[in-house]
Amino acid sequence: MSYLLLTLAVYALSKLLYKRFKQSWLTPLLVAPVLLIAILVVFKIPFHQYESGTSSISYFLGPATVAFAIPMYKHLHLIKKFTIEIIGSITAGSTFAVLSSFILASIVQLSGSFVTSILPRSITTPIAMEVSKTIGGVPTLTAAFVVITGIIGSIVGPSIVKLFHLKSPVAKGLSLGTAAHGAGTSKAFEFGDQEGTFSSLAMIIAAAITLLWGNTWMPALQNWMI
């Protein structure tokens, strides 16, 4: 219980810091883990002990993902209006995420298990870990890649939106949700309710598409690589 309370307290502190200074690099997704790692190191707390005391947090990952359905229901009429754009852009984005991960991993000559672990990095953690397991990756390693992707996406994403002058809530939401899953969706809600809704939708569809890829051509990609 003490580790759980410690984690919640550190996260709450990170949220306050971000709310106070509004700097991308102070996102709670980055600051909270750094603070927690520092505490574990300074007080010499074994990771397995900390992990055991906070396992209940992982249980809520699934229900938290399902909760994104609420804003989607509120904007159902917009989702119906842009169905073709939504499906087309998310399919392209999900495919690009997998292929770009593979190419990057090949360039830096990562080993086989590292490559298969990094392929589903752009989708939400519970499903990414399942895809990783299916294609022979290491789920815990995949979870780390997912977090890194989310942190980078939530920091860099708003600058890219600004650079390309994206004005449409649909474009902003779909790009952030497809590229940076839950972290991107959290950032999208800072732009507005509609942006967050489309980001939620992108995150869910991207996860479903990547799950499909994980059971079709991704194993073939893995075999070709080996």
C-alpha positions as a Python dict, from the first residue, in 0.01 Angstrom:
ca = {
    (1, 'M'): (0, 0, 0),
    (2, 'S'): (286, 240, 84),
    (3, 'Y'): (438, 207, -266),
    (4, 'L'): (98, 260, -423),
    (5, 'L'): (46, 579, -222),
    (6, 'L'): (399, 692, -304),
    (7, 'T'): (333, 643, -678),
    (8, 'L'): (4, 832, -664),
    (9, 'A'): (164, 1114, -465),
    (10, 'V'): (453, 1147, -713),
    (11, 'Y'): (208, 1149, -1004),
    (12, 'A'): (-8, 1414, -835),
    (13, 'L'): (304, 1626, -775),
    (14, 'S'): (404, 1586, -1140),
    (15, 'K'): (57, 1700, -1250),
    (16, 'L'): (85, 2008, -1030),
    (17, 'L'): (428, 2090, -1175),
    (18, 'Y'): (297, 2056, -1531),
    (19, 'K'): (-13, 2262, -1454),
    (20, 'R'): (198, 2535, -1296),
    (21, 'F'): (469, 2573, -1564),
    (22, 'K'): (299, 2426, -1878),
    (23, 'Q'): (625, 2301, -2030),
    (24, 'S'): (616, 1993, -2258),
    (25, 'W'): (924, 1844, -2097),
    (26, 'L'): (747, 1853, -1760),
    (27, 'T'): (478, 1610, -1876),
    (28, 'P'): (383, 1375, -1586),
    (29, 'L'): (455, 1079, -1812),
    (30, 'L'): (822, 1180, -1805),
    (31, 'V'): (862, 1346, -1466),
    (32, 'A'): (681, 1085, -1255),
    (33, 'P'): (896, 786, -1368),
    (34, 'V'): (1216, 989, -1328),
    (35, 'L'): (1122, 1088, -973),
    (36, 'L'): (1019, 732, -885),
    (37, 'I'): (1342, 584, -1025),
    (38, 'A'): (1541, 838, -824),
    (39, 'I'): (1353, 743, -506),
    (40, 'L'): (1411, 370, -568),
    (41, 'V'): (1782, 430, -624),
    (42, 'V'): (1836, 668, -331),
    (43, 'F'): (1650, 448, -80),
    (44, 'K'): (1781, 123, -236),
    (45, 'I'): (1433, -21, -283),
    (46, 'P'): (1438, -347, -488),
    (47, 'F'): (1233, -311, -809),
    (48, 'H'): (1045, -640, -756),
    (49, 'Q'): (933, -512, -415),
    (50, 'Y'): (808, -186, -566),
    (51, 'E'): (644, -370, -859),
    (52, 'S'): (462, -606, -623),
    (53, 'G'): (328, -312, -421),
    (54, 'T'): (195, -126, -726),
    (55, 'S'): (61, -413, -940),
    (56, 'S'): (-299, -296, -885),
    (57, 'I'): (-227, 12, -1102),
    (58, 'S'): (-164, -212, -1405),
    (59, 'Y'): (-509, -367, -1353),
    (60, 'F'): (-673, -33, -1433),
    (61, 'L'): (-499, 6, -1772),
    (62, 'G'): (-772, -191, -1950),
    (63, 'P'): (-1073, -12, -1790),
    (64, 'A'): (-901, 325, -1847),
    (65, 'T'): (-875, 247, -2218),
    (66, 'V'): (-1241, 148, -2234),
    (67, 'A'): (-1336, 478, -2064),
    (68, 'F'): (-1226, 661, -2380),
    (69, 'A'): (-1549, 533, -2537),
    (70, 'I'): (-1748, 798, -2347),
    (71, 'P'): (-1627, 1108, -2540),
    (72, 'M'): (-1646, 904, -2861),
    (73, 'Y'): (-2017, 842, -2796),
    (74, 'K'): (-2068, 1216, -2738),
    (75, 'H'): (-1927, 1297, -3083),
    (76, 'L'): (-2070, 1000, -3272),
    (77, 'H'): (-2216, 1223, -3544),
    (78, 'L'): (-1870, 1359, -3630),
    (79, 'I'): (-1723, 1011, -3636),
    (80, 'K'): (-1990, 901, -3884),
    (81, 'K'): (-1926, 1211, -4096),
    (82, 'F'): (-1551, 1145, -4125),
    (83, 'T'): (-1552, 763, -4134),
    (84, 'I'): (-1347, 726, -4455),
    (85, 'E'): (-1085, 981, -4345),
    (86, 'I'): (-1060, 814, -4005),
    (87, 'I'): (-1015, 459, -4131),
    (88, 'G'): (-777, 558, -4412),
    (89, 'S'): (-549, 780, -4206),
    (90, 'I'): (-527, 546, -3907),
    (91, 'T'): (-456, 242, -4126),
    (92, 'A'): (-179, 433, -4304),
    (93, 'G'): (-40, 566, -3975),
    (94, 'S'): (-41, 227, -3803),
    (95, 'T'): (129, 57, -4097),
    (96, 'F'): (392, 332, -4116),
    (97, 'A'): (458, 303, -3740),
    (98, 'V'): (532, -70, -3770),
    (99, 'L'): (744, -41, -4085),
    (100, 'S'): (940, 261, -3961),
    (101, 'S'): (1014, 79, -3634),
    (102, 'F'): (1138, -221, -3829),
    (103, 'I'): (1359, -12, -4057),
    (104, 'L'): (1503, 187, -3766),
    (105, 'A'): (1571, -129, -3565),
    (106, 'S'): (1740, -286, -3866),
    (107, 'I'): (1959, 20, -3924),
    (108, 'V'): (2089, 19, -3566),
    (109, 'Q'): (2120, -362, -3586),
    (110, 'L'): (1904, -457, -3289),
    (111, 'S'): (1876, -827, -3215),
    (112, 'G'): (1568, -1029, -3318),
    (113, 'S'): (1379, -1011, -2988),
    (114, 'F'): (1443, -635, -2964),
    (115, 'V'): (1306, -582, -3314),
    (116, 'T'): (987, -779, -3251),
    (117, 'S'): (944, -601, -2919),
    (118, 'I'): (963, -256, -3074),
    (119, 'L'): (722, -316, -3366),
    (120, 'P'): (397, -251, -3170),
    (121, 'R'): (540, 52, -2985),
    (122, 'S'): (277, 301, -3109),
    (123, 'I'): (-33, 142, -2956),
    (124, 'T'): (-172, 128, -2604),
    (125, 'T'): (25, -87, -2359),
    (126, 'P'): (-213, -381, -2287),
    (127, 'I'): (-264, -458, -2658),
    (128, 'A'): (99, -383, -2749),
    (129, 'M'): (211, -645, -2498),
    (130, 'E'): (-30, -899, -2649),
    (131, 'V'): (95, -828, -3001),
    (132, 'S'): (453, -854, -2878),
    (133, 'K'): (380, -1195, -2726),
    (134, 'T'): (218, -1310, -3052),
    (135, 'I'): (515, -1221, -3272),
    (136, 'G'): (784, -1346, -3035),
    (137, 'G'): (878, -1021, -2862),
    (138, 'V'): (938, -950, -2494),
    (139, 'P'): (617, -788, -2354),
    (140, 'T'): (790, -598, -2072),
    (141, 'L'): (1041, -458, -2321),
    (142, 'T'): (753, -360, -2548),
    (143, 'A'): (588, -178, -2257),
    (144, 'A'): (906, 28, -2217),
    (145, 'F'): (911, 115, -2589),
    (146, 'V'): (541, 212, -2568),
    (147, 'V'): (612, 450, -2280),
    (148, 'I'): (911, 605, -2461),
    (149, 'T'): (700, 651, -2776),
    (150, 'G'): (424, 813, -2573),
    (151, 'I'): (662, 1052, -2399),
    (152, 'I'): (829, 1158, -2725),
    (153, 'G'): (494, 1189, -2902),
    (154, 'S'): (338, 1401, -2628),
    (155, 'I'): (640, 1636, -2625),
    (156, 'V'): (707, 1661, -3000),
    (157, 'G'): (347, 1619, -3123),
    (158, 'P'): (220, 1971, -3044),
    (159, 'S'): (521, 2124, -3223),
    (160, 'I'): (449, 1913, -3533),
    (161, 'V'): (84, 2018, -3522),
    (162, 'K'): (200, 2379, -3514),
    (163, 'L'): (469, 2329, -3782),
    (164, 'F'): (221, 2185, -4034),
    (165, 'H'): (-49, 2437, -3939),
    (166, 'L'): (-302, 2168, -3854),
    (167, 'K'): (-624, 2351, -3770),
    (168, 'S'): (-881, 2073, -3794),
    (169, 'P'): (-968, 1900, -3464),
    (170, 'V'): (-1001, 1577, -3663),
    (171, 'A'): (-646, 1600, -3801),
    (172, 'K'): (-496, 1699, -3466),
    (173, 'G'): (-672, 1421, -3278),
    (174, 'L'): (-610, 1143, -3530),
    (175, 'S'): (-240, 1225, -3563),
    (176, 'L'): (-174, 1239, -3188),
    (177, 'G'): (-375, 925, -3109),
    (178, 'T'): (-223, 719, -3391),
    (179, 'A'): (135, 822, -3316),
    (180, 'A'): (138, 838, -2937),
    (181, 'H'): (-161, 631, -2808),
    (182, 'G'): (-281, 732, -2455),
    (183, 'A'): (-11, 995, -2399),
    (184, 'G'): (-101, 1159, -2728),
    (185, 'T'): (-468, 1142, -2638),
    (186, 'S'): (-402, 1312, -2307),
    (187, 'K'): (-223, 1589, -2497),
    (188, 'A'): (-506, 1606, -2753),
    (189, 'F'): (-759, 1676, -2477),
    (190, 'E'): (-552, 1982, -2390),
    (191, 'F'): (-630, 2114, -2740),
    (192, 'G'): (-1002, 2050, -2696),
    (193, 'D'): (-1280, 1798, -2646),
    (194, 'Q'): (-1312, 1709, -3014),
    (195, 'E'): (-937, 1662, -3057),
    (196, 'G'): (-936, 1428, -2757),
    (197, 'T'): (-1232, 1233, -2892),
    (198, 'F'): (-1071, 1169, -3230),
    (199, 'S'): (-743, 1086, -3061),
    (200, 'S'): (-924, 828, -2845),
    (201, 'L'): (-1077, 681, -3156),
    (202, 'A'): (-740, 671, -3333),
    (203, 'M'): (-579, 499, -3036),
    (204, 'I'): (-843, 225, -3027),
    (205, 'I'): (-855, 164, -3403),
    (206, 'A'): (-475, 173, -3431),
    (207, 'A'): (-456, -92, -3159),
    (208, 'A'): (-710, -311, -3343),
    (209, 'I'): (-527, -270, -3676),
    (210, 'T'): (-187, -348, -3522),
    (211, 'L'): (-339, -651, -3349),
    (212, 'L'): (-459, -764, -3692),
    (213, 'W'): (-114, -699, -3842),
    (214, 'G'): (35, -900, -3554),
    (215, 'N'): (-163, -1203, -3666),
    (216, 'T'): (-105, -1161, -4040),
    (217, 'W'): (205, -1009, -4200),
    (218, 'M'): (413, -910, -3895),
    (219, 'P'): (516, -1273, -3818),
    (220, 'A'): (624, -1302, -4183),
    (221, 'L'): (831, -987, -4139),
    (222, 'Q'): (989, -1139, -3830),
    (223, 'N'): (1071, -1465, -4012),
    (224, 'W'): (1222, -1274, -4302),
    (225, 'M'): (1436, -1075, -4060),
    (226, 'I'): (1570, -1393, -3893),
}
